[in-house]
Short mmCIF file of C-alpha atoms and ligand atoms in Angstrom, two decimals:
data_model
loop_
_atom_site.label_atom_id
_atom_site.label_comp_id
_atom_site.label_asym_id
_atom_site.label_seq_id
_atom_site.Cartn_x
_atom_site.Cartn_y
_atom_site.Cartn_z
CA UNK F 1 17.68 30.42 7.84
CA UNK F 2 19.23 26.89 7.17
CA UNK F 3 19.42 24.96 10.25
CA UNK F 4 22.91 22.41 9.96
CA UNK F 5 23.28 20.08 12.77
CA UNK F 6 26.55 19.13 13.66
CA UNK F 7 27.06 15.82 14.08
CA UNK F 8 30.15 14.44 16.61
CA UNK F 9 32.26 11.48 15.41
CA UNK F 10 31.92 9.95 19.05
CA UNK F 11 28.05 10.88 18.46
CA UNK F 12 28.32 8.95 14.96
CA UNK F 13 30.65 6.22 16.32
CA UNK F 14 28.41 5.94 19.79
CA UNK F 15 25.48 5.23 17.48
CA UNK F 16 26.07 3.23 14.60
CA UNK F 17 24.50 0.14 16.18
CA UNK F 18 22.10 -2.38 14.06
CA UNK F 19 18.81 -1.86 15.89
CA UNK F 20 15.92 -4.14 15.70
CA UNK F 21 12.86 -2.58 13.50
CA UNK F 22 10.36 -0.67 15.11
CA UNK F 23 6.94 -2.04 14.42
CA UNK F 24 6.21 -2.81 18.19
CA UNK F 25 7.16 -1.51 21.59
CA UNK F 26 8.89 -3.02 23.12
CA UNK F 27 10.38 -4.59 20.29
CA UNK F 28 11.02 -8.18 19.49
CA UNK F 29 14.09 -8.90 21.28
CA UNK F 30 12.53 -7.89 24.47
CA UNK F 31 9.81 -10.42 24.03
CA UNK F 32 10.55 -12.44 26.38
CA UNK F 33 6.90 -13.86 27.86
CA UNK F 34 5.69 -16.60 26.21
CA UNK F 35 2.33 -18.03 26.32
CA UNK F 36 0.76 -21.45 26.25
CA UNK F 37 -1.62 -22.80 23.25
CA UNK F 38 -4.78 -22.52 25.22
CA UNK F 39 -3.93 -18.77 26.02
CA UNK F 40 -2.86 -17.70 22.62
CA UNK F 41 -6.31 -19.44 21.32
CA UNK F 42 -8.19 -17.20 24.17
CA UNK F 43 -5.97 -14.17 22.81
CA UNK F 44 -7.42 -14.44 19.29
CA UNK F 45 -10.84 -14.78 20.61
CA UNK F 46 -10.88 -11.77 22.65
CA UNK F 47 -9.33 -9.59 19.70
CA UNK F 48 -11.65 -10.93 17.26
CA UNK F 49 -14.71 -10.10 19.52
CA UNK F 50 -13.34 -6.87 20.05
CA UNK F 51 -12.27 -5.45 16.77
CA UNK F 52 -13.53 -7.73 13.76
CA UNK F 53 -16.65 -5.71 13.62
CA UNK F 54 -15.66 -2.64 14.24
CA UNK F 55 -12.09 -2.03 12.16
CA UNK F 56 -11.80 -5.65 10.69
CA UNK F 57 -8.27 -7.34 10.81
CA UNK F 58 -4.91 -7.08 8.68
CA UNK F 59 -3.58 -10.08 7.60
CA UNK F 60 0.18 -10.39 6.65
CA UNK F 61 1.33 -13.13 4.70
CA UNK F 62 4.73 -14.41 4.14
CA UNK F 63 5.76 -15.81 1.21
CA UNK F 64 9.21 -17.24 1.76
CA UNK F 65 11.28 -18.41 -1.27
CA UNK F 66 13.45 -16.57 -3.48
CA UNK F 67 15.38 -18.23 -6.60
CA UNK F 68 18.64 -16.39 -5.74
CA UNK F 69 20.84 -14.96 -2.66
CA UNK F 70 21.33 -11.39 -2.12
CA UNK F 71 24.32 -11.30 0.37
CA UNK F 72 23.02 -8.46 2.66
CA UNK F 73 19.34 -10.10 3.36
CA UNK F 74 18.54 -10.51 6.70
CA UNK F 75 14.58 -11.75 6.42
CA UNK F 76 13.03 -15.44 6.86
CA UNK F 77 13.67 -16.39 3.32
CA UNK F 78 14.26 -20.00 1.74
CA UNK F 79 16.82 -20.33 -1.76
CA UNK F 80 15.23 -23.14 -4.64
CA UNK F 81 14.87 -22.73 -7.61
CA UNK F 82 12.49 -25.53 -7.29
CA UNK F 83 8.77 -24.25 -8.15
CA UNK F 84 6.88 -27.24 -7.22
CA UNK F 85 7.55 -25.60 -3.19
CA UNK F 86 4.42 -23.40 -4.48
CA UNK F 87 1.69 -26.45 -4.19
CA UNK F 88 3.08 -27.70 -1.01
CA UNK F 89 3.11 -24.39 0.59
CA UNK F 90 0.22 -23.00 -0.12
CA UNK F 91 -1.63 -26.18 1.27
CA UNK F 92 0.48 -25.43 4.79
CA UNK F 93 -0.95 -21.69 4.62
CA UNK F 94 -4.69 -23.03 3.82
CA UNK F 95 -4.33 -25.33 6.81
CA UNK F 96 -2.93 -22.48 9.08
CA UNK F 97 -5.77 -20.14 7.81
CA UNK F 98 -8.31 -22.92 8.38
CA UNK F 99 -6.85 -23.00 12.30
CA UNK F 100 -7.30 -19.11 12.77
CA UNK F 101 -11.26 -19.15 11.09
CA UNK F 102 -11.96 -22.11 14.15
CA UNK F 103 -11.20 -19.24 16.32
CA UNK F 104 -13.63 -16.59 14.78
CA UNK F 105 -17.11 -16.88 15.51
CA UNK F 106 -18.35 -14.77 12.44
CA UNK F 107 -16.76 -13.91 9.05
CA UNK F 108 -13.76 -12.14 9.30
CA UNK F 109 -13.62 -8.71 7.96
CA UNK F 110 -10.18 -8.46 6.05
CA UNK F 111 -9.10 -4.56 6.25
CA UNK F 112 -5.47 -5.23 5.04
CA UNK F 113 -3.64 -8.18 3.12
CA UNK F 114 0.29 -7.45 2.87
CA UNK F 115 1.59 -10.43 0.48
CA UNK F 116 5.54 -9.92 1.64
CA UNK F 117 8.84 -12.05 1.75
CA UNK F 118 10.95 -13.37 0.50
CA UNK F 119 9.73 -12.76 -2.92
CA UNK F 120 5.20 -13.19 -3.43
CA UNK F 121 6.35 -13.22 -7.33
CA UNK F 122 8.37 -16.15 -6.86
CA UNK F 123 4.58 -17.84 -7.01
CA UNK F 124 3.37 -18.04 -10.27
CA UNK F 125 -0.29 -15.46 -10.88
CA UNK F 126 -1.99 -18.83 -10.71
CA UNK F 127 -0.96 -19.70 -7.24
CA UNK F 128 -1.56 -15.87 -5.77
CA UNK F 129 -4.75 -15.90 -7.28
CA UNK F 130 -5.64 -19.69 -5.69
CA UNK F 131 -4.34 -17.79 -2.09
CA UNK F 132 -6.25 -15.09 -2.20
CA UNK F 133 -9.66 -16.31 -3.19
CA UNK F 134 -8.94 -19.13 -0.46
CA UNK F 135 -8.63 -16.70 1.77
CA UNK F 136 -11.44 -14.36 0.96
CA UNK F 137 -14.19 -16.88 0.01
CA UNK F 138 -15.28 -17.35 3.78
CA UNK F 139 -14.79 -13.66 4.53
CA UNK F 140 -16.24 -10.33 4.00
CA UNK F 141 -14.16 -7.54 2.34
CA UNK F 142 -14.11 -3.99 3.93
CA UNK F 143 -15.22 -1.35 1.82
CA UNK F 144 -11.56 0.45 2.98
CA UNK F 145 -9.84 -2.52 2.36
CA UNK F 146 -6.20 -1.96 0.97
CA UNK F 147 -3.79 -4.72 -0.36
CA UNK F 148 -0.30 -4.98 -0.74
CA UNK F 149 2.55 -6.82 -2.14
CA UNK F 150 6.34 -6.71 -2.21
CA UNK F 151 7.19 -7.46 -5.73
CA UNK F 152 10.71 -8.33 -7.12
CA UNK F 153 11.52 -5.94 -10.54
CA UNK F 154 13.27 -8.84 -11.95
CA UNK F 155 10.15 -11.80 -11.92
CA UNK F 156 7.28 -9.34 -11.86
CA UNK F 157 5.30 -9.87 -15.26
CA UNK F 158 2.07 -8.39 -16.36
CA UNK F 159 0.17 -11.39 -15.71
CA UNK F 160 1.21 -10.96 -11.90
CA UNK F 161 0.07 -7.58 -11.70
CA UNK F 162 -3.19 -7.75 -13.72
CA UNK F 163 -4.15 -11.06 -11.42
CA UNK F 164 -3.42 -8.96 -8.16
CA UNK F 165 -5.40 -5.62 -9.46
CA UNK F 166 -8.30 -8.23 -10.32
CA UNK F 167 -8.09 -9.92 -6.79
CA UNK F 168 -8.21 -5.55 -5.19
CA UNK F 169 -4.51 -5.14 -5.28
CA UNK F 170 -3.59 -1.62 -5.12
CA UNK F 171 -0.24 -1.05 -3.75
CA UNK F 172 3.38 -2.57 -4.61
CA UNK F 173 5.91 -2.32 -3.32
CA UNK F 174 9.27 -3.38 -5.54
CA UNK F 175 13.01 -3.86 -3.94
CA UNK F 176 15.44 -1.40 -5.68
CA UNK F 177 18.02 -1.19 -2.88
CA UNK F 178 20.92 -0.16 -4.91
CA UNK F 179 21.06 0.79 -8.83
CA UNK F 180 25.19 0.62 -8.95
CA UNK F 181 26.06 -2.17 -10.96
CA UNK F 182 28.99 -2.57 -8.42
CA UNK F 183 26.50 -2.38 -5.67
CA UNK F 184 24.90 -4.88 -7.00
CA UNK F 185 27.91 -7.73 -8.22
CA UNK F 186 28.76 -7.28 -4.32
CA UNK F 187 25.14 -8.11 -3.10
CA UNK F 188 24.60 -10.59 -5.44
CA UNK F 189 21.34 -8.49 -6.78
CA UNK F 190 21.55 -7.90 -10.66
CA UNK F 191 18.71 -6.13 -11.57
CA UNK F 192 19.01 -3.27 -14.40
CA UNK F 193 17.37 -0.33 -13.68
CA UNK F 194 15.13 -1.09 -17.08
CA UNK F 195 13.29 -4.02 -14.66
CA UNK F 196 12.49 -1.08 -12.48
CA UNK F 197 11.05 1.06 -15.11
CA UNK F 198 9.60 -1.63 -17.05
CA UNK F 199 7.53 -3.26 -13.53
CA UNK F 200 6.23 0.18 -12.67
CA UNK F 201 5.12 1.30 -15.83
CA UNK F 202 2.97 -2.20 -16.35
CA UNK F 203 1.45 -1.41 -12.36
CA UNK F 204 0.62 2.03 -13.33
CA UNK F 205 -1.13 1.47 -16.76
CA UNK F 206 -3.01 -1.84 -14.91
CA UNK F 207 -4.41 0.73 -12.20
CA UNK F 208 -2.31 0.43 -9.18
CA UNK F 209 -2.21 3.94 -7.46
CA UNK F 210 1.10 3.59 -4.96
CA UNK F 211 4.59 2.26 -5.98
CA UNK F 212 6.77 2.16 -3.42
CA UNK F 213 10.46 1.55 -3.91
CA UNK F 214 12.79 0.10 -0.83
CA UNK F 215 16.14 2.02 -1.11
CA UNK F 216 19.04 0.45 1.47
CA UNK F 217 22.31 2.84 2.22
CA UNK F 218 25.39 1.65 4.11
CA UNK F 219 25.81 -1.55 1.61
CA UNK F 220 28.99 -2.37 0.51
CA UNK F 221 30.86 -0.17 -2.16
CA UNK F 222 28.55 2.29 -1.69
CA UNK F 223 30.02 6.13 -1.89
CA UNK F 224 27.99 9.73 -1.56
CA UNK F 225 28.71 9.57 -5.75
CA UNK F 226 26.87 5.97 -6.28
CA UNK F 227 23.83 6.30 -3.64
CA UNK F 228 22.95 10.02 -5.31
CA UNK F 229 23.09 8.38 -8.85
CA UNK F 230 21.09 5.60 -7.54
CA UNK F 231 18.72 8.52 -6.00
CA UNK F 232 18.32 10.59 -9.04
CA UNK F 233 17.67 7.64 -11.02
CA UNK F 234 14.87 6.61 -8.37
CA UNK F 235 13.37 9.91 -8.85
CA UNK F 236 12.86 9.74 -12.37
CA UNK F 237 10.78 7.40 -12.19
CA UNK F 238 8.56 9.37 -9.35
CA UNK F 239 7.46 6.36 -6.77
CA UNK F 240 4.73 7.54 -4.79
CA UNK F 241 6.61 6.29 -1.31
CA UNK F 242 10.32 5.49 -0.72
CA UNK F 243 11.45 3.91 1.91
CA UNK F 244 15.13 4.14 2.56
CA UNK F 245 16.39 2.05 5.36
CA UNK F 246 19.95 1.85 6.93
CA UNK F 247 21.82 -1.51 6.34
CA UNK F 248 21.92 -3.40 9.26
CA UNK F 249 25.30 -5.47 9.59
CA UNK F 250 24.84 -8.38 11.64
CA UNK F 251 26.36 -11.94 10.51
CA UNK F 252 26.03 -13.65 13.70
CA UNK F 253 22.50 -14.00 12.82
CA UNK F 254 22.39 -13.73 8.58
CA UNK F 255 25.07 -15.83 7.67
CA UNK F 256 24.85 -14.55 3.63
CA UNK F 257 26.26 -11.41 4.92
CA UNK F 258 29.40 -13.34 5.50
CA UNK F 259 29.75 -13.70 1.89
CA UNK F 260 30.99 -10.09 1.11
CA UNK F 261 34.39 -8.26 2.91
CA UNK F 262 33.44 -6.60 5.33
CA UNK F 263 36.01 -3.80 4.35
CA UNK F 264 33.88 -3.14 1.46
CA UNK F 265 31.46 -1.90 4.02
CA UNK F 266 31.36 2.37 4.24
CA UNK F 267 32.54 3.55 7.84
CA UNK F 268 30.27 5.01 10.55
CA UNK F 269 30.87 8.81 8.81
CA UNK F 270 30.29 8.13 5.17
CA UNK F 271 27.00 5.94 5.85
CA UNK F 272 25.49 9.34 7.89
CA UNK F 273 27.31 11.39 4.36
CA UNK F 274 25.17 8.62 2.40
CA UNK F 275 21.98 8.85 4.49
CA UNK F 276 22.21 12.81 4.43
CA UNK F 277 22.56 13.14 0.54
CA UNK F 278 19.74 10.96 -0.20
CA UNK F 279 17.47 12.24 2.16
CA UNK F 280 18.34 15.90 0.58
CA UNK F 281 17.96 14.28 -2.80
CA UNK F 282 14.73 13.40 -1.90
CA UNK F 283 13.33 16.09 0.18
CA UNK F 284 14.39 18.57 -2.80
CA UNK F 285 12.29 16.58 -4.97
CA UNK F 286 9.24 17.04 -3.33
CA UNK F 287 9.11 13.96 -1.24
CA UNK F 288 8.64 14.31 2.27
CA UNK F 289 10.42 13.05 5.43
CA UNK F 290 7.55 10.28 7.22
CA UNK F 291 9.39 8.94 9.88
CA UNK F 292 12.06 6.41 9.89
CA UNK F 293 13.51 5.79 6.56
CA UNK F 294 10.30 6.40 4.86
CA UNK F 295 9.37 9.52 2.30
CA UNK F 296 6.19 10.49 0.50
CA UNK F 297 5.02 12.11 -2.44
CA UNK F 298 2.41 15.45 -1.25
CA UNK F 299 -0.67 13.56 -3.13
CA UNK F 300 -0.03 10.24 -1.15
CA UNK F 301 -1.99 9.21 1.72
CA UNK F 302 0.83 8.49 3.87
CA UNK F 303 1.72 12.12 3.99
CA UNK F 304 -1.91 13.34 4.20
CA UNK F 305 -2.15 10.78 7.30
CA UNK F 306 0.97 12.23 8.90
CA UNK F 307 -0.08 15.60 8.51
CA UNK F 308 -3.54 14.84 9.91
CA UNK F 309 -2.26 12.45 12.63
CA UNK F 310 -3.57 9.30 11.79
CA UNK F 311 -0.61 7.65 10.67
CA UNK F 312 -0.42 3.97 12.32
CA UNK F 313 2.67 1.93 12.34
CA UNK F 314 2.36 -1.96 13.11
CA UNK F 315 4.45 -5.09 12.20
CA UNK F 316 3.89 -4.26 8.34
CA UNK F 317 5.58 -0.50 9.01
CA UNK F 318 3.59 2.76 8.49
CA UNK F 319 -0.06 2.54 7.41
CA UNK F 320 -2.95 5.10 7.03
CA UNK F 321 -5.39 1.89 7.71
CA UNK F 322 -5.94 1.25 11.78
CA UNK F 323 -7.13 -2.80 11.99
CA UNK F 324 -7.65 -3.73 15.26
CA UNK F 325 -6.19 -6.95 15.15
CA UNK F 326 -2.94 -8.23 12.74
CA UNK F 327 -2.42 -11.61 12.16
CA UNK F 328 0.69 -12.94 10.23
CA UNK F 329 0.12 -16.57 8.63
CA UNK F 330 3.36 -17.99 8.25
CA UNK F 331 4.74 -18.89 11.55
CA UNK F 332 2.95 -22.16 11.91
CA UNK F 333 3.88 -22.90 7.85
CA UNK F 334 7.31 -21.75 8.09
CA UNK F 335 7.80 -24.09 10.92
CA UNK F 336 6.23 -27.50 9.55
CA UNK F 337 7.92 -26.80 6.09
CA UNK F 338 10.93 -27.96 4.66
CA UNK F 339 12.52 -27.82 1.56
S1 LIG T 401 16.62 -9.62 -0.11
FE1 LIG T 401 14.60 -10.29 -0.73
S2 LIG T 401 14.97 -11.28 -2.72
FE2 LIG T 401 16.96 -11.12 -1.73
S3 LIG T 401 17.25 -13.07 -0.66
FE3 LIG T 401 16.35 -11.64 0.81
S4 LIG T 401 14.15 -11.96 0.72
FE4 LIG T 401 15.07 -12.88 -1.12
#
């Protein structure tokens, strides 16, 4: 029998709230303790003792600049087109790395390196190879280590992708968002389809076994008829993951998203009609429904970890892996750094 739910306008209306992400509980906004330098130091201590050993430590690491605007970004980002910001930030990262390792009192075990932004391939192979083997060279790999990156379709080039697979790279992840080229004018992101293609197909033949590709419904000009072309054309191309998140609206805090009408936005009903489609695009295609925005392919590990409950979600979303301890190196950089 086919269930149908029926969904209430007030229900829709009551609901259609930008929500902060879900990678902690409570989550961010309701942080509201903070804690002196000597206690933070203590904090690392203890959770190194505790878990280094035994399940190793994630590491995320943010890689801030991006050469162009998209209008509907809401992450820590910085705009230049100026790649001499490379040298000077990776020298703020070594320095912030160098501050965690006085902390540890043995090697660190590194489970899980997620290289996200921004946009990692803003930095040229040369520079992601210098970060990497900085970070690694005083460390000891886990044998179920598993590395990421968020790659952009339009500045990802083979080099990039055979440096990462060399360094243990296994996973990317590429921003599609939106294949309409109206979609696209509107959020300042123009970026054929053929990138798409042409990035995944160099990852695959390199050796990389999961592609992931972000999806984003509720952006502007968006209708049912542009996010299931968009879909279909996603599926073509058969990423192992999808993750297909729900614009979030909020220009009190991302200014860029001030830069579009907000007219052109799709009303409370026809961003459920655009969520609905793709997810029955998708789920028809033989992905299936994660959790929150995200979908799987049957062979990938996501969906064999759901299915077996082991599925972990921390501040880098869902993951089969279960570190003990996450550190993200880029608060201290992002602060000191200017450009
Ligand atoms: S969406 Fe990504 S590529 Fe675009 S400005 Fe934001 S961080 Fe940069």
């Amino acid at each position: 029998m086919k269930e149908s739910l029926v969904i209430s306008d007030a229900l829709v209306q009551k609901y259609n709230l930008p929500v902060p992400r879900y990678t902690s509980y409570p989550t961010v906004p309701y942080w509201h303790e903070h804690i002196g330098v000597h206690d933070w130091k203590q904090n690392v201590q203890q959770q190194f003792l505790i878990h280094n050993s035994t399940k190793g430590i994630s590491l995320y690491i943010h890689l801030p600049f991006c050469e162009s605007l998209c209008t509907y970004c809401g992450c820590n980002k910085k705009i230049t087109t100026n790649h001499k910001v490379e040298d000077e930030y990776l020298i703020a990262i070594e320095k912030e790395w160098e501050l965690y390792k006085a902390l540890m009192h043995e090697k660190p075990v590194i489970r899980e390196i997620h290289l996200g932004g921004g946009t990692p391939t803003f930095f040229s192979p040369q520079n992601l190879e210098r970060l990497i083997t900085n970070i690694l060279k005083d460390a000891i790999v886990h044998p179920l280590h598993e590395f990421s990156i968020e790659g952009h379709p339009n500045n990802t080039t083979k080099e990039h992708l055979e440096t990462l697979y060399n360094l243990g790279f296994r996973r990317i992840s590429y921003g599609v968002q939106d294949n309409d080229p109206k979609v696209q004018r509107v959020i300042n992101r123009i970026q054929p389809i053929e990138n798409v293609a042409r990035t995944t197909a160099i990852a695959r033949a390199i050796g990389f076994t999961s592609v992931n590709y972000d999806l984003i419904y509720g952006l502007p000009l968006q209708t049912v008829e542009s996010i299931t072309t968009t879909i279909l054309q996603t599926i073509q191309l058969k990423p192992d993951r999808i993750a297909f998140y729900s614009y979030a609206h909020v220009p009190w805090t991302s200014k860029a998203q001030r830069l579009f009408d907000e007219h052109d936005l799709p009303p409370a009903e026809v961003k459920l009609q655009l969520y609905k489609k793709g997810k029955e695009l998708l789920t028809q295609s033989g992905y299936c429904d994660i959790g929150m925005d995200h979908f799987a392919l049957q062979h990938d590990e996501l969906y064999k970890a759901r299915l077996d409950g082991t599925l972990h979600r921390n501040f880098m979303g869902y993951t089969t892996q279960h570190a003990g301890m996450l550190i993200g190196v880029k608060s201290i950089s992002a602060l000191i750094f200017k450009t």
